[in-house]
Short mmCIF file of C-alpha atoms in Angstrom, two decimals:
data_model
loop_
_atom_site.label_atom_id
_atom_site.label_comp_id
_atom_site.label_asym_id
_atom_site.label_seq_id
_atom_site.Cartn_x
_atom_site.Cartn_y
_atom_site.Cartn_z
CA MET A 21 172.85 203.22 205.74
CA PHE A 22 175.22 201.75 202.71
CA PHE A 23 172.89 198.54 202.40
CA ARG A 24 169.76 200.77 202.46
CA LEU A 25 171.51 202.82 199.58
CA LEU A 26 172.45 199.57 197.45
CA ALA A 27 169.15 197.98 197.84
CA MET A 28 167.54 201.26 196.75
CA VAL A 29 169.84 201.21 193.75
CA ILE A 30 169.62 197.48 192.68
CA ILE A 31 165.59 197.82 192.70
CA PHE A 32 165.88 201.04 190.83
CA PHE A 33 167.71 199.03 188.25
CA CYS A 34 165.43 196.27 188.26
CA MET A 35 162.15 198.01 187.65
CA MET A 36 163.82 199.91 184.92
CA PRO A 37 162.14 199.35 181.51
CA LEU A 38 163.61 198.81 178.65
CA ALA A 39 163.91 201.57 176.13
CA VAL A 40 160.90 201.17 173.62
CA GLY A 41 160.40 203.48 170.80
CA ALA A 42 157.11 205.58 170.37
CA GLU A 43 154.44 203.65 168.80
CA GLU A 44 153.52 204.80 165.26
CA ASP A 45 150.36 204.50 163.25
CA PRO A 46 150.86 202.28 160.65
CA PRO A 47 151.14 203.39 156.94
CA LEU A 48 147.63 202.06 156.06
CA GLU A 49 144.57 201.32 157.97
CA ILE A 50 141.58 199.37 156.58
CA ARG A 51 138.28 199.10 158.17
CA PRO A 52 135.40 196.73 157.18
CA GLN A 53 132.04 198.33 157.48
CA LEU A 54 130.04 195.60 158.34
CA PRO A 55 126.77 195.42 157.24
CA GLU A 56 123.21 194.27 158.72
CA ASN A 57 123.71 190.41 157.40
CA GLN A 58 127.00 190.26 159.15
CA ASN A 59 127.22 187.31 161.75
CA PRO A 60 127.11 189.48 165.26
CA ASP A 61 129.83 187.01 166.65
CA THR A 62 132.47 188.14 164.18
CA SER A 63 134.20 190.97 163.87
CA GLY A 64 137.63 191.82 161.83
CA TYR A 65 136.56 190.51 158.40
CA PHE A 66 133.20 190.05 156.44
CA ASP A 67 131.29 186.88 157.76
CA LEU A 68 127.85 187.27 155.52
CA THR A 69 124.73 185.24 155.45
CA MET A 70 123.08 185.53 151.73
CA GLU A 71 121.33 183.27 149.24
CA PRO A 72 122.39 181.75 146.13
CA GLY A 73 122.81 184.14 143.16
CA GLU A 74 122.56 187.17 145.53
CA THR A 75 124.46 190.50 144.86
CA GLN A 76 125.66 192.71 147.76
CA GLU A 77 127.87 195.49 148.05
CA ILE A 78 130.38 195.62 151.01
CA SER A 79 132.85 198.65 151.85
CA PHE A 80 136.19 199.53 153.40
CA VAL A 81 137.19 202.57 154.69
CA VAL A 82 141.11 202.79 154.04
CA THR A 83 143.26 205.68 155.56
CA ASN A 84 146.64 206.73 154.32
CA ASN A 85 148.78 207.59 157.38
CA LEU A 86 151.74 208.51 155.53
CA GLU A 87 152.63 212.40 154.58
CA GLU A 88 152.95 211.44 150.90
CA ASP A 89 150.37 209.90 148.48
CA ILE A 90 149.87 206.26 147.96
CA LEU A 91 148.55 204.11 145.11
CA LEU A 92 146.35 201.50 146.29
CA VAL A 93 146.20 198.04 144.22
CA MET A 94 143.39 195.77 145.04
CA GLU A 95 142.90 192.17 143.94
CA SER A 96 140.64 189.34 144.86
CA GLY A 97 141.63 186.13 146.37
CA ASN A 98 140.96 182.38 147.18
CA ALA A 99 141.13 180.68 150.42
CA TYR A 100 143.52 177.45 150.55
CA SER A 101 144.60 175.18 153.31
CA HIS A 102 147.97 175.62 155.02
CA PRO A 103 150.17 172.38 154.56
CA THR A 104 151.00 172.68 158.09
CA GLY A 105 147.50 173.46 159.18
CA GLY A 106 145.09 176.47 159.41
CA ILE A 107 143.50 178.54 156.36
CA LEU A 108 145.87 180.75 154.00
CA TYR A 109 143.95 183.78 151.82
CA VAL A 110 146.30 184.43 148.83
CA PRO A 111 145.44 185.97 145.42
CA ASP A 112 146.98 182.60 143.65
CA LEU A 113 148.65 179.67 144.75
CA ILE A 114 150.69 177.12 142.69
CA SER A 115 151.88 174.28 144.90
CA GLU A 116 151.44 170.41 145.06
CA ASN A 117 151.22 170.91 148.68
CA SER A 118 147.77 172.76 148.59
CA ILE A 119 145.39 172.72 145.86
CA LEU A 120 141.65 173.37 145.53
CA LEU A 121 139.47 170.50 144.30
CA GLU A 122 138.08 170.79 140.79
CA ASP A 123 134.69 171.28 141.77
CA ALA A 124 135.49 173.86 144.27
CA VAL A 125 134.04 177.09 143.98
CA GLN A 126 136.63 179.90 143.64
CA LEU A 127 135.23 182.77 145.40
CA ALA A 128 137.97 185.28 143.99
CA GLU A 129 135.77 185.00 140.52
CA ASP A 130 132.66 186.43 142.08
CA ILE A 131 134.40 189.39 143.88
CA THR A 132 134.59 192.43 141.71
CA ILE A 133 136.95 195.11 142.54
CA GLU A 134 137.42 198.49 141.80
CA GLU A 135 140.04 200.14 139.86
CA ASP A 136 143.57 200.81 141.48
CA ILE A 137 143.02 204.41 143.26
CA SER A 138 145.31 207.07 144.48
CA ILE A 139 144.79 207.90 148.31
CA PRO A 140 146.31 211.76 149.42
CA ALA A 141 148.71 211.82 152.17
CA GLU A 142 146.71 211.53 155.73
CA SER A 143 143.54 211.00 154.26
CA SER A 144 140.96 208.51 154.07
CA GLU A 145 138.61 206.91 151.13
CA GLU A 146 135.79 204.52 151.15
CA ILE A 147 135.99 201.69 148.66
CA THR A 148 133.11 199.42 147.60
CA VAL A 149 133.69 196.07 146.34
CA GLN A 150 130.72 193.86 145.09
CA LEU A 151 129.86 190.18 145.69
CA GLU A 152 127.78 187.72 144.39
CA ALA A 153 126.99 184.48 145.95
CA PRO A 154 127.62 181.17 143.99
CA GLU A 155 124.35 179.70 142.78
CA VAL A 156 125.55 176.00 144.31
CA GLU A 157 124.37 173.95 147.08
CA GLY A 158 127.17 174.75 149.61
CA MET A 159 127.43 175.89 153.06
CA THR A 160 130.49 178.08 153.06
CA PHE A 161 132.67 179.78 150.78
CA LEU A 162 135.67 181.90 151.36
CA GLY A 163 137.90 184.36 149.91
CA ALA A 164 139.69 187.73 150.35
CA VAL A 165 140.32 191.09 149.06
CA HIS A 166 144.12 192.18 149.05
CA PHE A 167 145.35 195.65 149.37
CA THR A 168 148.66 196.74 148.40
CA ALA A 169 149.98 200.31 149.22
CA GLN A 170 152.77 201.77 146.83
CA VAL A 171 154.69 205.05 146.70
CA GLU A 172 156.34 206.73 144.17
CA GLU A 173 160.47 206.56 144.33
CA GLU A 174 162.65 208.19 142.13
CA GLU A 175 165.34 205.57 140.46
CA GLU A 176 168.97 206.86 140.72
CA GLU A 177 170.73 208.57 137.72
CA GLY A 178 172.64 205.99 135.41
CA GLU A 179 174.48 205.73 132.00
CA GLU A 180 171.88 203.11 130.68
CA ASP A 181 169.27 205.82 130.88
CA GLN A 182 171.54 208.77 129.79
CA GLY A 183 171.47 210.25 133.10
CA GLU A 184 167.93 210.68 133.37
CA ALA A 185 166.17 209.63 136.60
CA GLY A 186 163.02 207.52 136.47
CA VAL A 187 160.20 206.78 139.03
CA GLU A 188 159.37 203.52 140.04
CA LEU A 189 156.70 202.27 142.73
CA GLU A 190 158.00 200.58 146.01
CA THR A 191 155.30 198.36 148.16
CA ILE A 192 155.36 199.61 151.50
CA THR A 193 152.70 197.26 153.01
CA THR A 194 150.01 194.63 152.19
CA TYR A 195 146.87 193.80 153.78
CA SER A 196 143.92 191.16 153.32
CA VAL A 197 140.49 191.07 154.73
CA ALA A 198 139.02 187.78 154.57
CA VAL A 199 135.51 187.34 153.36
CA GLN A 200 132.97 184.44 154.11
CA LEU A 201 129.69 183.72 152.64
CA ASN A 202 127.35 181.55 154.65
CA LEU A 203 124.36 179.93 152.25
CA PRO A 204 121.11 178.25 153.86
CA TYR A 205 122.61 174.97 153.40
CA GLU A 206 123.34 172.11 155.97
CA GLN A 207 126.12 169.71 154.91
CA PRO A 208 127.78 166.80 156.76
CA TYR A 209 131.64 167.16 157.09
CA ASN A 210 133.75 165.20 154.34
CA PHE A 211 137.17 164.34 155.72
CA SER A 212 139.73 161.65 154.34
CA LEU A 213 143.21 160.80 154.58
CA GLY A 214 144.97 159.47 151.59
CA GLU A 215 148.91 158.61 150.75
CA ALA A 216 151.84 159.50 152.66
CA GLY A 217 155.45 160.51 151.57
CA PHE A 218 158.52 162.46 152.07
CA LEU A 219 159.67 165.82 150.88
CA PRO A 220 163.43 165.87 150.69
CA GLN A 221 163.96 169.52 150.07
CA THR A 222 161.96 170.36 153.62
CA GLN A 223 162.91 166.95 155.52
CA MET A 224 159.16 166.75 155.55
CA VAL A 225 157.16 163.52 155.92
CA PHE A 226 153.62 164.04 154.61
CA ILE A 227 150.22 162.68 154.33
CA GLU A 228 147.37 164.12 152.21
CA MET A 229 144.02 165.59 153.96
CA THR A 230 141.24 166.19 152.08
CA ASN A 231 138.28 168.47 152.68
CA ASP A 232 135.75 167.35 150.25
CA VAL A 233 132.49 169.68 150.93
CA HIS A 234 131.89 173.59 150.77
CA ARG A 235 132.21 173.82 154.27
CA ILE A 236 134.78 174.94 156.71
CA GLN A 237 136.65 171.84 158.64
CA GLY A 238 137.04 172.46 161.93
CA ALA A 239 139.04 170.94 164.71
CA VAL A 240 141.56 168.26 162.72
CA THR A 241 144.04 166.91 165.56
CA GLY A 242 145.69 164.00 166.67
CA THR A 243 148.93 162.16 166.86
CA TYR A 244 151.50 160.41 164.53
CA GLU A 245 154.27 157.91 164.68
CA VAL A 246 157.12 157.09 162.05
CA SER A 247 158.47 153.62 161.94
CA ASP A 248 161.01 151.89 159.84
CA ASP A 249 160.78 148.39 157.93
CA GLN A 250 161.61 146.41 161.14
CA GLY A 251 158.73 148.16 163.00
CA ASN A 252 161.17 150.18 165.24
CA GLU A 253 159.65 153.56 166.05
CA LEU A 254 162.03 156.43 164.92
CA PHE A 255 159.82 159.47 166.26
CA GLN A 256 156.11 160.43 167.14
CA GLY A 257 153.99 163.14 168.37
CA GLU A 258 151.06 165.13 168.38
CA PHE A 259 149.89 167.95 165.81
CA PRO A 260 147.63 170.83 167.23
CA GLU A 261 144.23 171.59 166.22
CA PHE A 262 143.77 173.28 162.82
CA GLY A 263 140.98 173.87 160.29
CA MET A 264 140.87 173.60 156.59
CA ALA A 265 139.30 175.62 153.76
CA PRO A 266 136.48 174.06 151.82
CA LYS A 267 136.71 171.69 149.01
CA SER A 268 140.66 171.78 149.52
CA GLU A 269 143.55 169.41 149.86
CA ILE A 270 147.10 169.41 151.59
CA ARG A 271 150.21 167.39 151.88
CA TYR A 272 150.08 168.02 155.75
CA GLN A 273 153.66 168.05 156.68
CA ILE A 274 155.61 166.38 159.76
CA PRO A 275 159.18 167.50 160.71
CA TRP A 276 161.63 164.50 160.01
CA GLU A 277 163.03 163.95 163.70
CA SER A 278 165.39 161.31 163.18
CA GLU A 279 169.38 161.87 163.26
CA GLN A 280 169.62 160.81 159.56
CA VAL A 281 167.65 160.36 156.69
CA GLU A 282 168.49 156.94 155.25
CA PRO A 283 166.93 155.09 152.13
CA GLY A 284 164.23 152.60 152.91
CA GLU A 285 160.63 152.08 153.50
CA TYR A 286 158.79 153.63 156.42
CA THR A 287 155.32 153.28 157.91
CA LEU A 288 153.27 156.63 159.22
CA THR A 289 150.43 155.56 161.40
CA MET A 290 148.17 158.46 162.53
CA GLU A 291 145.03 158.61 164.49
CA GLY A 292 143.10 161.60 165.69
CA THR A 293 139.58 163.39 165.23
CA ALA A 294 138.02 165.70 162.61
CA ALA A 295 135.22 167.67 164.19
CA GLU A 296 134.97 165.15 166.86
CA GLU A 297 135.14 162.14 164.12
CA ALA A 298 137.44 159.71 164.55
CA PHE A 299 140.02 158.92 161.94
CA SER A 300 143.14 156.81 161.62
CA ALA A 301 145.52 155.83 159.04
CA GLU A 302 148.60 153.67 158.37
CA GLU A 303 150.48 154.49 155.22
CA THR A 304 153.73 153.25 153.76
CA PHE A 305 155.97 155.38 152.06
CA THR A 306 159.62 155.15 150.60
CA ILE A 307 162.50 157.02 150.81
CA GLU A 308 164.79 156.65 147.62
CA ASP A 309 168.59 156.97 147.44
CA ASP A 310 169.01 160.45 145.82
CA ALA A 311 165.88 161.27 147.91
CA ALA A 312 167.93 160.61 151.22
CA GLU A 313 171.01 162.21 149.73
CA GLU A 314 169.14 165.49 148.87
CA ALA A 315 167.55 165.62 151.99
CA GLU A 316 170.88 165.23 154.22
CA GLU A 317 172.46 168.21 151.79
CA ASN A 318 169.67 170.07 152.66
CA MET A 319 169.69 169.50 156.59
CA PRO A 320 170.22 173.09 158.64
CA GLU A 321 173.42 173.48 160.39
CA PRO A 322 173.15 173.63 164.00
CA GLU A 323 172.77 176.99 165.59
CA ALA A 324 175.65 178.08 167.87
CA GLU A 325 174.93 178.90 171.44
CA ASP A 326 174.18 182.62 172.35
CA ASP A 327 176.56 183.18 175.15
CA ASP A 328 175.46 186.90 175.73
CA GLY A 329 172.13 186.13 176.65
CA LEU A 330 171.96 188.27 179.91
CA PRO A 331 169.75 191.42 179.55
CA ILE A 332 171.48 194.89 179.54
CA TRP A 333 169.98 195.74 182.72
CA ILE A 334 171.64 192.93 184.70
CA TRP A 335 175.18 194.23 183.46
CA ILE A 336 174.14 197.59 184.71
CA SER A 337 173.20 196.61 187.74
CA LEU A 338 176.04 194.21 188.69
CA GLY A 339 178.38 197.02 187.48
CA ILE A 340 176.80 199.42 190.05
CA LEU A 341 176.97 196.82 192.66
CA LEU A 342 180.66 196.01 192.07
CA ILE A 343 181.44 200.21 192.37
CA LEU A 344 179.44 200.52 195.73
CA LEU A 345 181.16 197.44 196.77
CA THR A 346 184.38 198.68 195.98
CA PHE A 347 183.94 202.27 197.50
CA TRP A 348 182.49 200.47 200.86
CA LEU A 349 185.53 198.26 201.36
CA GLY A 350 187.75 201.30 200.48
CA ARG A 351 186.40 203.45 203.17
CA LYS A 352 186.25 200.43 205.71
CA PHE A 353 189.99 199.78 205.31
CA GLY A 354 190.70 203.14 205.22
CA ASN A 355 189.16 203.76 208.61
CA LYS A 356 190.89 200.88 209.95
CA SER A 357 194.49 202.00 209.04
CA LYS A 358 193.80 205.08 210.76
#
């Protein structure tokens, strides 16, 4: 009887779910209203087939789930390639590690946004945005519409404002919806590799990657190896498949995996495929004394090991098991003494 009870208790606590808070609606919901010229295989963002110079209105249903009014701030943005792979949608990006080429079409300029609007508590509004397809012989153009929800928050009284409380806006959430325009042109891929180098601030080796066509560059993947000036391999690895935004360039970044960063000349060897087209590169780069010193200073501290990694339900089960075992042993020896 005792062992049957013990087994039932252990099974109960092993199956006991961890406490999870009730799911809440997000403060802001945005639903794109997909038009007839939407790609039927795409949902969640606009993927439209248009003619050069054509204009079109697209709309969103925006729902405020809060119990207070919000101010919805909207702006258009471009698509960039992320330095570690993938496509990044931001209103503006100033970085040497990710740029748009000089002849790139910046779709943000062809997206006309309405003025900021106020959405009452627990209500929905339909918002319209106008697109204009570029008059360029390109295949694909990417951009986005960015939404920022703000609420009013009272400032605390202070001496500087002579005790008068003011009101400021607090951002509670941001949301982006991608916009892809497809024009009736066919263009071949144009992917290339450039120079290699080293970024001491983040301890990253990089190589320049360029997508020089108005088309999404898909399926870039391959292997890399870094060796010293004597030809000794320091580290190697694979990079997962990723895509690049049209007419974009990045410094594709690879973590430095050797124990130390020392001054000297190094070689980055890379082989792979871009949309099933093979590529290879062997580029040398130099780490100067000051760059090596800066990299060593910026090396992250090793993480301390976590000693309390057991889930709480295991500790509870062990505690109950110990109590039952103590109770059983006490009864057993108590009966023997009688």
